[in-house]
CSV table of C-alpha atoms in Angstrom, one decimal:
chain,number,residue,atom,x,y,z
A,1146,UNK,CA,15.7,-34.9,71.6
A,1147,UNK,CA,16.9,-38.1,73.5
A,1148,UNK,CA,20.6,-37.9,74.5
A,1149,UNK,CA,22.9,-37.5,77.6
A,1150,UNK,CA,23.7,-33.9,78.2
A,1151,UNK,CA,25.0,-31.9,81.2
A,1152,UNK,CA,22.1,-31.6,83.6
A,1153,UNK,CA,22.4,-27.9,83.7
A,1154,UNK,CA,22.6,-27.5,80.0
A,1155,UNK,CA,19.3,-30.1,79.8
A,1156,UNK,CA,17.5,-27.5,81.9
A,1157,UNK,CA,18.5,-24.8,79.9
A,1158,UNK,CA,17.4,-26.6,76.8
A,1159,UNK,CA,13.9,-27.4,78.4
A,1160,UNK,CA,13.4,-23.8,79.3
A,1161,UNK,CA,14.4,-22.7,75.6
A,1162,UNK,CA,11.9,-25.5,74.4
A,1163,UNK,CA,9.0,-23.8,76.6
A,1164,UNK,CA,9.9,-20.5,75.0
A,1165,UNK,CA,9.9,-21.6,71.4
A,1166,UNK,CA,6.7,-23.4,72.0
A,1167,UNK,CA,5.2,-20.4,73.5
A,1168,UNK,CA,6.1,-18.3,70.6
A,1169,UNK,CA,5.0,-20.6,67.9
A,1170,UNK,CA,1.5,-20.6,69.4
A,1171,UNK,CA,1.3,-16.8,69.1
A,1172,UNK,CA,2.7,-16.1,65.7
A,1173,UNK,CA,0.5,-16.8,62.5
A,1174,UNK,CA,2.2,-19.9,60.8
A,1175,UNK,CA,1.8,-19.6,57.1
A,1176,UNK,CA,0.2,-22.0,54.7
A,1177,UNK,CA,2.9,-23.3,52.1
A,1178,UNK,CA,1.5,-23.1,48.6
A,1179,UNK,CA,2.3,-26.0,46.3
A,1180,UNK,CA,3.2,-23.4,43.4
A,1181,UNK,CA,6.8,-23.2,43.6
A,1182,UNK,CA,6.9,-19.3,43.0
A,1183,UNK,CA,4.4,-18.6,45.6
A,1184,UNK,CA,6.1,-21.1,47.9
A,1185,UNK,CA,9.4,-19.2,47.6
A,1186,UNK,CA,7.8,-15.8,48.3
A,1187,UNK,CA,5.7,-17.1,51.4
A,1188,UNK,CA,8.9,-19.0,52.9
A,1189,UNK,CA,11.3,-16.0,52.3
A,1190,UNK,CA,8.6,-13.8,54.2
A,1191,UNK,CA,8.4,-16.4,57.0
A,1192,UNK,CA,12.4,-16.3,57.1
A,1193,UNK,CA,12.0,-12.5,57.7
A,1194,UNK,CA,9.4,-13.2,60.5
A,1195,UNK,CA,11.8,-15.8,62.3
A,1196,UNK,CA,14.7,-13.4,61.8
A,1197,UNK,CA,13.2,-10.5,63.4
A,1198,UNK,CA,12.0,-12.6,66.4
A,1199,UNK,CA,15.6,-14.0,67.0
A,1200,UNK,CA,15.1,-17.5,65.8
A,1201,UNK,CA,17.5,-17.4,62.8
A,1202,UNK,CA,21.2,-18.3,63.1
A,1203,UNK,CA,20.6,-19.8,66.7
A,1204,UNK,CA,23.9,-21.5,66.8
A,1205,UNK,CA,25.9,-18.8,64.8
A,1206,UNK,CA,28.3,-16.8,66.5
A,1207,UNK,CA,27.2,-13.2,67.6
A,1208,UNK,CA,29.9,-11.7,65.7
A,1209,UNK,CA,28.4,-13.1,62.4
A,1210,UNK,CA,25.0,-11.9,63.4
A,1211,UNK,CA,23.6,-15.0,65.0
A,1212,UNK,CA,22.4,-15.6,68.6
A,1213,UNK,CA,25.4,-17.3,70.2
A,1214,UNK,CA,23.8,-20.4,71.3
A,1215,UNK,CA,24.5,-23.9,70.9
A,1216,UNK,CA,23.9,-26.6,68.1
A,1217,UNK,CA,21.4,-28.1,70.7
A,1218,UNK,CA,19.5,-24.8,70.9
A,1219,UNK,CA,19.1,-25.1,67.2
A,1220,UNK,CA,17.9,-28.6,67.3
A,1221,UNK,CA,15.4,-27.8,70.0
A,1222,UNK,CA,13.9,-25.0,67.7
A,1223,UNK,CA,13.9,-27.3,64.6
A,1224,UNK,CA,12.0,-29.8,66.6
A,1225,UNK,CA,9.4,-27.3,67.9
A,1226,UNK,CA,9.2,-25.9,64.5
A,1227,UNK,CA,8.2,-29.3,62.9
A,1228,UNK,CA,5.6,-30.2,65.6
A,1229,UNK,CA,4.0,-26.9,65.3
A,1230,UNK,CA,3.6,-27.9,61.5
A,1231,UNK,CA,5.5,-24.7,60.6
A,1232,UNK,CA,7.7,-24.6,57.5
A,1233,UNK,CA,11.5,-24.1,57.5
A,1234,UNK,CA,12.5,-20.8,56.3
A,1235,UNK,CA,13.7,-20.6,52.6
A,1236,UNK,CA,17.3,-19.9,53.0
A,1237,UNK,CA,18.5,-23.3,54.4
A,1238,UNK,CA,21.4,-23.6,52.0
A,1239,UNK,CA,22.8,-20.4,53.4
A,1240,UNK,CA,21.9,-21.1,56.8
A,1241,UNK,CA,22.9,-24.8,57.4
A,1242,UNK,CA,25.4,-25.4,54.5
A,1243,UNK,CA,27.5,-22.7,53.2
A,1244,UNK,CA,27.1,-19.9,55.8
A,1245,UNK,CA,28.9,-21.8,58.6
A,1246,UNK,CA,31.9,-22.4,56.1
A,1247,UNK,CA,31.9,-18.7,55.5
A,1248,UNK,CA,31.8,-18.0,59.1
A,1249,UNK,CA,34.7,-20.3,59.8
A,1250,UNK,CA,37.1,-19.7,56.8
A,1251,UNK,CA,36.0,-16.5,55.3
A,1252,UNK,CA,37.6,-12.8,55.6
A,1253,UNK,CA,36.3,-10.3,57.9
A,1254,UNK,CA,34.8,-8.4,54.8
A,1255,UNK,CA,33.1,-11.5,53.6
A,1256,UNK,CA,31.5,-12.1,57.1
A,1257,UNK,CA,30.6,-8.6,57.8
A,1258,UNK,CA,29.0,-7.7,54.3
A,1259,UNK,CA,27.4,-11.3,53.3
A,1260,UNK,CA,26.2,-13.0,56.5
A,1261,UNK,CA,23.9,-10.4,57.8
A,1262,UNK,CA,22.0,-10.4,54.5
A,1263,UNK,CA,22.0,-14.2,54.3
A,1264,UNK,CA,20.5,-14.7,57.9
A,1265,UNK,CA,17.7,-12.0,57.2
A,1266,UNK,CA,16.7,-13.7,53.8
A,1267,UNK,CA,17.7,-10.6,52.1
A,1268,UNK,CA,20.0,-12.7,49.9
A,1269,UNK,CA,19.3,-16.2,49.2
A,1270,UNK,CA,22.4,-18.5,48.4
A,1271,UNK,CA,22.9,-21.7,46.3
A,1272,UNK,CA,25.7,-24.0,46.4
A,1273,UNK,CA,27.6,-24.5,43.0
A,1274,UNK,CA,29.5,-27.8,43.7
A,1275,UNK,CA,27.8,-30.7,41.4
A,1276,UNK,CA,28.5,-30.7,37.6
A,1277,UNK,CA,27.2,-32.8,34.8
A,1278,UNK,CA,30.2,-35.2,35.0
A,1279,UNK,CA,31.2,-34.8,38.7
A,1280,UNK,CA,28.1,-35.0,40.6
A,1281,UNK,CA,29.3,-37.8,42.6
A,1282,UNK,CA,33.1,-37.2,42.3
A,1283,UNK,CA,33.5,-33.5,43.2
A,1284,UNK,CA,37.2,-33.7,42.8
A,1285,UNK,CA,36.7,-34.2,38.9
A,1286,UNK,CA,35.1,-31.0,38.7
A,1287,UNK,CA,35.9,-29.2,35.3
A,1288,UNK,CA,34.7,-25.5,36.0
A,1289,UNK,CA,37.7,-23.6,35.7
A,1290,UNK,CA,38.9,-20.0,37.0
A,1291,UNK,CA,41.9,-18.2,35.6
A,1292,UNK,CA,43.3,-15.0,37.5
A,1293,UNK,CA,43.3,-11.9,35.3
A,1294,UNK,CA,44.4,-8.7,37.3
A,1295,UNK,CA,41.9,-8.3,40.3
A,1296,UNK,CA,39.4,-11.0,39.2
A,1297,UNK,CA,39.1,-14.5,38.5
A,1298,UNK,CA,37.5,-15.4,35.2
A,1299,UNK,CA,35.1,-18.6,35.6
A,1300,UNK,CA,33.8,-20.7,32.8
A,1301,UNK,CA,31.9,-23.9,33.0
A,1302,UNK,CA,28.7,-25.6,34.1
A,1303,UNK,CA,27.0,-26.4,37.4
A,1304,UNK,CA,23.9,-28.6,37.8
A,1305,UNK,CA,21.4,-29.7,40.4
A,1306,UNK,CA,21.9,-26.1,41.9
A,1307,UNK,CA,18.9,-25.7,44.0
A,1308,UNK,CA,17.4,-22.3,43.7
A,1309,UNK,CA,19.9,-21.0,41.3
A,1310,UNK,CA,17.5,-19.0,39.3
A,1311,UNK,CA,16.1,-17.2,42.2
A,1312,UNK,CA,19.5,-17.1,44.3
A,1313,UNK,CA,21.4,-13.8,44.8
A,1314,UNK,CA,24.9,-15.6,45.7
A,1315,UNK,CA,26.5,-18.9,45.1
A,1316,UNK,CA,29.4,-20.7,47.0
A,1317,UNK,CA,31.1,-22.3,44.1
A,1318,UNK,CA,34.0,-24.7,43.5
A,1319,UNK,CA,36.2,-24.1,40.7
A,1320,UNK,CA,39.4,-25.5,39.4
A,1321,UNK,CA,42.2,-23.0,39.6
A,1322,UNK,CA,45.2,-25.3,39.3
A,1323,UNK,CA,45.0,-28.0,36.3
A,1324,UNK,CA,48.4,-29.4,37.1
A,1325,UNK,CA,47.7,-30.3,41.0
A,1326,UNK,CA,46.3,-33.5,41.8
A,1327,UNK,CA,42.4,-33.5,41.4
A,1328,UNK,CA,41.5,-32.4,44.8
A,1329,UNK,CA,44.5,-30.0,45.5
A,1330,UNK,CA,43.8,-27.7,42.5
A,1331,UNK,CA,40.3,-26.5,43.5
A,1332,UNK,CA,39.2,-23.0,45.0
A,1333,UNK,CA,36.1,-21.9,46.7
A,1334,UNK,CA,34.6,-18.7,45.4
A,1335,UNK,CA,31.8,-16.5,46.3
A,1336,UNK,CA,29.9,-15.7,43.0
A,1337,UNK,CA,27.2,-12.8,42.6
A,1338,UNK,CA,24.8,-14.4,40.6
A,1339,UNK,CA,23.9,-11.2,38.9
A,1340,UNK,CA,27.3,-11.1,37.4
A,1341,UNK,CA,27.2,-10.9,33.4
A,1342,UNK,CA,27.9,-14.4,31.8
A,1343,UNK,CA,25.7,-16.2,34.2
A,1344,UNK,CA,22.6,-18.1,32.6
A,1345,UNK,CA,20.6,-20.4,34.7
A,1346,UNK,CA,17.9,-22.9,33.6
A,1347,UNK,CA,15.3,-24.6,35.8
A,1348,UNK,CA,15.1,-28.3,35.5
A,1349,UNK,CA,11.5,-29.8,35.8
A,1350,UNK,CA,11.4,-32.7,38.6
A,1351,UNK,CA,9.1,-35.4,38.5
A,1352,UNK,CA,7.2,-33.7,41.3
A,1353,UNK,CA,6.5,-30.9,39.0
A,1354,UNK,CA,8.7,-28.4,40.8
A,1355,UNK,CA,11.5,-26.5,39.2
A,1356,UNK,CA,13.7,-26.1,42.3
A,1357,UNK,CA,16.9,-27.7,40.8
A,1358,UNK,CA,18.8,-25.7,38.1
A,1359,UNK,CA,21.6,-25.9,35.3
A,1360,UNK,CA,24.1,-22.9,35.8
A,1361,UNK,CA,26.2,-21.9,32.6
A,1362,UNK,CA,29.1,-19.5,33.4
A,1363,UNK,CA,30.9,-17.9,30.4
A,1364,UNK,CA,33.7,-15.8,31.2
A,1365,UNK,CA,32.3,-14.6,34.7
A,1366,UNK,CA,34.5,-12.2,36.4
A,1367,UNK,CA,34.7,-12.7,40.2
A,1368,UNK,CA,36.6,-10.3,42.3
A,1369,UNK,CA,39.7,-12.0,43.9
A,1370,UNK,CA,38.6,-10.7,47.3
A,1371,UNK,CA,35.7,-13.1,47.0
A,1372,UNK,CA,38.0,-16.2,47.3
A,1373,UNK,CA,37.4,-18.3,50.7
A,1374,UNK,CA,40.5,-19.4,52.4
A,1375,UNK,CA,43.8,-20.0,50.2
A,1376,UNK,CA,44.1,-20.4,46.4
A,1377,UNK,CA,43.8,-24.1,45.4
A,1378,UNK,CA,42.8,-24.8,49.2
A,1379,UNK,CA,39.0,-25.1,48.6
A,1380,UNK,CA,38.8,-28.9,49.1
A,1381,UNK,CA,39.1,-28.8,52.8
A,1382,UNK,CA,36.3,-26.1,52.9
A,1383,UNK,CA,34.2,-28.0,50.6
A,1384,UNK,CA,34.4,-31.1,53.1
A,1385,UNK,CA,33.5,-28.8,56.0
A,1386,UNK,CA,30.4,-27.4,54.0
A,1387,UNK,CA,29.3,-31.0,53.2
A,1388,UNK,CA,29.9,-32.4,56.7
A,1389,UNK,CA,27.9,-29.4,58.2
A,1390,UNK,CA,25.2,-30.1,55.8
A,1391,UNK,CA,24.8,-33.6,56.7
A,1392,UNK,CA,24.9,-33.3,60.4
A,1393,UNK,CA,22.5,-30.7,60.3
A,1394,UNK,CA,20.3,-32.0,57.6
A,1395,UNK,CA,19.9,-35.4,59.2
A,1396,UNK,CA,18.7,-34.1,62.6
A,1397,UNK,CA,16.1,-31.7,61.2
A,1398,UNK,CA,14.8,-34.2,58.8
A,1399,UNK,CA,14.3,-37.0,61.4
A,1400,UNK,CA,12.1,-34.8,63.1
A,1401,UNK,CA,10.2,-34.1,60.0
A,1402,UNK,CA,9.8,-37.6,59.1
A,1403,UNK,CA,8.3,-38.3,62.6
A,1404,UNK,CA,5.9,-35.6,62.2
A,1405,UNK,CA,4.8,-36.6,58.6
A,1406,UNK,CA,4.2,-40.3,59.8
A,1407,UNK,CA,1.9,-38.9,62.5
A,1408,UNK,CA,0.2,-36.7,60.2
A,1409,UNK,CA,-0.5,-39.9,58.1
A,1410,UNK,CA,-1.6,-41.9,61.3
A,1411,UNK,CA,-4.1,-39.1,62.0
A,1412,UNK,CA,-5.3,-39.0,58.5
A,1413,UNK,CA,-5.8,-42.9,58.6
A,1414,UNK,CA,-7.5,-42.9,62.0
A,1415,UNK,CA,-10.2,-40.4,60.9
A,1416,UNK,CA,-11.1,-42.7,58.1
A,1417,UNK,CA,-14.1,-44.8,59.2
A,1418,UNK,CA,-13.6,-47.4,56.5
A,1419,UNK,CA,-9.8,-48.0,57.0
A,1420,UNK,CA,-10.5,-51.6,58.8
A,1421,UNK,CA,-13.4,-52.8,56.5
A,1422,UNK,CA,-11.3,-55.0,54.6
A,1423,UNK,CA,-9.0,-57.2,56.7
A,1424,UNK,CA,-6.3,-57.3,53.8
A,1425,UNK,CA,-6.3,-53.4,53.5
A,1426,UNK,CA,-6.2,-53.0,57.5
A,1427,UNK,CA,-3.2,-55.2,57.3
A,1428,UNK,CA,-1.5,-53.3,54.8
A,1429,UNK,CA,-2.2,-50.2,56.9
A,1430,UNK,CA,-0.7,-51.7,60.0
A,1431,UNK,CA,2.4,-53.0,58.3
A,1432,UNK,CA,3.1,-49.8,56.4
A,1433,UNK,CA,2.8,-47.8,59.7
A,1434,UNK,CA,4.7,-50.4,61.6
A,1435,UNK,CA,7.6,-50.6,59.3
A,1436,UNK,CA,7.9,-46.7,59.2
A,1437,UNK,CA,7.9,-46.6,62.9
A,1438,UNK,CA,10.6,-49.2,63.3
A,1439,UNK,CA,12.6,-47.2,60.8
A,1440,UNK,CA,12.2,-44.0,62.5
A,1441,UNK,CA,13.2,-45.7,65.8
A,1442,UNK,CA,16.4,-47.0,64.3
A,1443,UNK,CA,17.2,-43.6,63.0
A,1444,UNK,CA,16.5,-42.1,66.4
A,1445,UNK,CA,18.9,-44.3,68.0
A,1446,UNK,CA,21.7,-43.5,65.3
A,1447,UNK,CA,21.1,-39.8,65.7
A,1448,UNK,CA,21.8,-39.8,69.5
A,1449,UNK,CA,25.4,-40.2,68.7
A,1450,UNK,CA,25.0,-37.1,66.3
A,1451,UNK,CA,23.4,-35.0,69.2
A,1452,UNK,CA,26.4,-36.1,71.1
A,1453,UNK,CA,28.9,-34.9,68.6
A,1454,UNK,CA,27.1,-31.6,68.3
A,1455,UNK,CA,27.2,-31.1,72.0
A,1456,UNK,CA,30.8,-31.6,72.1
A,1457,UNK,CA,31.1,-29.4,69.1
A,1458,UNK,CA,33.6,-31.9,67.1
A,1459,UNK,CA,32.6,-30.4,63.8
A,1460,UNK,CA,32.1,-32.5,60.8
A,1461,UNK,CA,33.4,-36.1,61.0
A,1462,UNK,CA,33.3,-39.4,58.6
A,1463,UNK,CA,30.6,-40.5,61.0
A,1464,UNK,CA,28.2,-38.0,59.4
A,1465,UNK,CA,28.1,-40.2,56.3
A,1466,UNK,CA,26.6,-42.9,58.2
A,1467,UNK,CA,23.8,-40.8,59.3
A,1468,UNK,CA,23.4,-39.5,55.7
A,1469,UNK,CA,23.3,-43.1,54.4
A,1470,UNK,CA,20.6,-44.3,56.9
A,1471,UNK,CA,18.6,-41.1,56.4
A,1472,UNK,CA,18.4,-41.7,52.6
A,1473,UNK,CA,17.0,-45.2,53.1
A,1474,UNK,CA,14.5,-44.1,55.9
A,1475,UNK,CA,13.2,-41.2,54.1
A,1476,UNK,CA,12.4,-43.4,51.0
A,1477,UNK,CA,11.0,-46.1,53.3
A,1478,UNK,CA,8.7,-43.8,55.1
A,1479,UNK,CA,7.2,-41.9,52.3
A,1480,UNK,CA,7.0,-45.0,50.2
A,1481,UNK,CA,5.0,-47.0,52.6
A,1482,UNK,CA,2.6,-44.0,52.9
A,1483,UNK,CA,2.5,-43.6,49.2
A,1484,UNK,CA,1.5,-47.6,48.6
A,1485,UNK,CA,-1.4,-47.1,50.6
A,1486,UNK,CA,-2.8,-44.8,48.0
A,1487,UNK,CA,-2.8,-47.4,45.3
A,1488,UNK,CA,-3.7,-46.2,41.8
A,1489,UNK,CA,-5.3,-43.2,43.4
A,1490,UNK,CA,-1.8,-41.6,43.8
A,1491,UNK,CA,-2.2,-40.1,40.4
A,1492,UNK,CA,-5.5,-38.4,41.5
A,1493,UNK,CA,-4.3,-35.3,43.5
A,1494,UNK,CA,-7.8,-34.6,44.6
A,1495,UNK,CA,-8.5,-38.1,46.0
A,1496,UNK,CA,-8.4,-39.1,49.5
A,1497,UNK,CA,-8.0,-42.9,49.7
A,1498,UNK,CA,-8.0,-44.2,53.1
A,1499,UNK,CA,-8.4,-40.6,54.2
A,1500,UNK,CA,-4.8,-39.7,53.0
A,1501,UNK,CA,-4.2,-36.6,51.4
A,1502,UNK,CA,-3.2,-37.9,48.0
A,1503,UNK,CA,-1.7,-34.8,46.5
A,1504,UNK,CA,0.7,-34.4,49.5
A,1505,UNK,CA,1.7,-37.8,50.0
A,1506,UNK,CA,2.2,-38.5,46.1
A,1507,UNK,CA,4.4,-35.4,46.0
A,1508,UNK,CA,6.6,-36.2,49.1
A,1509,UNK,CA,7.1,-39.7,47.8
A,1510,UNK,CA,8.3,-38.6,44.6
A,1511,UNK,CA,10.7,-36.1,46.4
A,1512,UNK,CA,11.9,-38.7,48.5
A,1513,UNK,CA,13.5,-40.5,45.4
A,1514,UNK,CA,16.0,-37.8,45.4
A,1515,UNK,CA,17.3,-38.6,48.8
A,1516,UNK,CA,19.9,-41.0,47.8
A,1517,UNK,CA,21.4,-38.4,45.3
A,1518,UNK,CA,21.3,-35.0,47.1
A,1519,UNK,CA,24.1,-33.8,49.5
A,1520,UNK,CA,26.3,-36.5,48.3
A,1521,UNK,CA,25.2,-39.8,46.8
A,1522,UNK,CA,24.6,-43.2,48.7
A,1523,UNK,CA,27.8,-44.6,46.8
A,1524,UNK,CA,29.9,-41.6,47.9
A,1525,UNK,CA,28.8,-42.2,51.4
A,1526,UNK,CA,29.6,-45.7,51.3
A,1527,UNK,CA,33.1,-44.8,50.0
A,1528,UNK,CA,33.6,-42.4,52.8
A,1529,UNK,CA,32.6,-44.9,55.4
A,1530,UNK,CA,34.7,-47.7,53.7
A,1531,UNK,CA,37.8,-45.7,53.5
A,1532,UNK,CA,37.8,-43.4,56.4
A,1533,UNK,CA,35.9,-45.5,59.1
A,1534,UNK,CA,36.8,-49.0,58.0
A,1535,UNK,CA,40.3,-48.4,56.7
A,1536,UNK,CA,39.6,-50.2,53.2
A,1537,UNK,CA,41.7,-49.4,50.2
A,1538,UNK,CA,40.4,-46.5,48.0
A,1539,UNK,CA,37.8,-47.3,45.2
């Protein structure tokens, strides 16, 4: 973490970093299986280990079950987690994305009943925002809810919903007022995924994983007490959710890219034949050099993000600049490493130039989604154009 913070806080963060590093040397860090089912189980158990040790919800309020520390403390722990080659917990959508919005806008009952189970990993959450015809334009979503007695009755379809088939709860946007302007007739509901009328269908990605899902809702009854904020007032909460996701995600992923590049360099350095062919040696140096420069650019950009976290400004349009840059750099870093695999990228057991072909091919394919998930690159450009540059709406 490179930024200017108050000297007292800087000293406190370094002490906290030492504490994190010490704990990570003592705990058993799990191996993460390639099998998605096994991966989910292992990472859920890992979340329980982190929760019991007090490393979950670091920046959350104590009232919500967190540790009551700052976002910078959370960033320090994420950095140390990555440097220890330890995995992230499975419940990141709850922890980094929807949970902070429930904590800020939810009722006392929603916070006290739902958030402790979210933090411990007992409940896994998904995020029901994207739809088949509204993936990049959330205000056009069609999933609708009608009030019937003490319930909302929800029908429609969501898509690209990570872990929906294994999640216990979903933070979902639904249209509750068809007569209002598009973004003003939307509400934010908390939906129990075991409710009758919900069907989930995993989608097979080009990595072979089935992390993303389609979710079909047929007259699903959701108690009115599960409404977050005001009726028809979900758009502002959705913007908070997405802004929180972009800031936290950008900082965490930057550290992970740094670690990934260092892993690739270590593998390449251990290969005795890497410099045998001058043209191949040039390709290696170019790939590593381009990735290194890209990461320095991202590091410079995220200094401002860290400053915003220190000032606790909350989500702002500048988060879209981070997300847009992150998209490009994730694809550039993993694409550069994957290019070194040559045709052996389709041979998972191969180790061309010492590189673990299975890992780098998988990570390269996953990186292609970077310009879609969390808001497409086109949406980020629109936000930057309209809210930062003051250009007319698209």
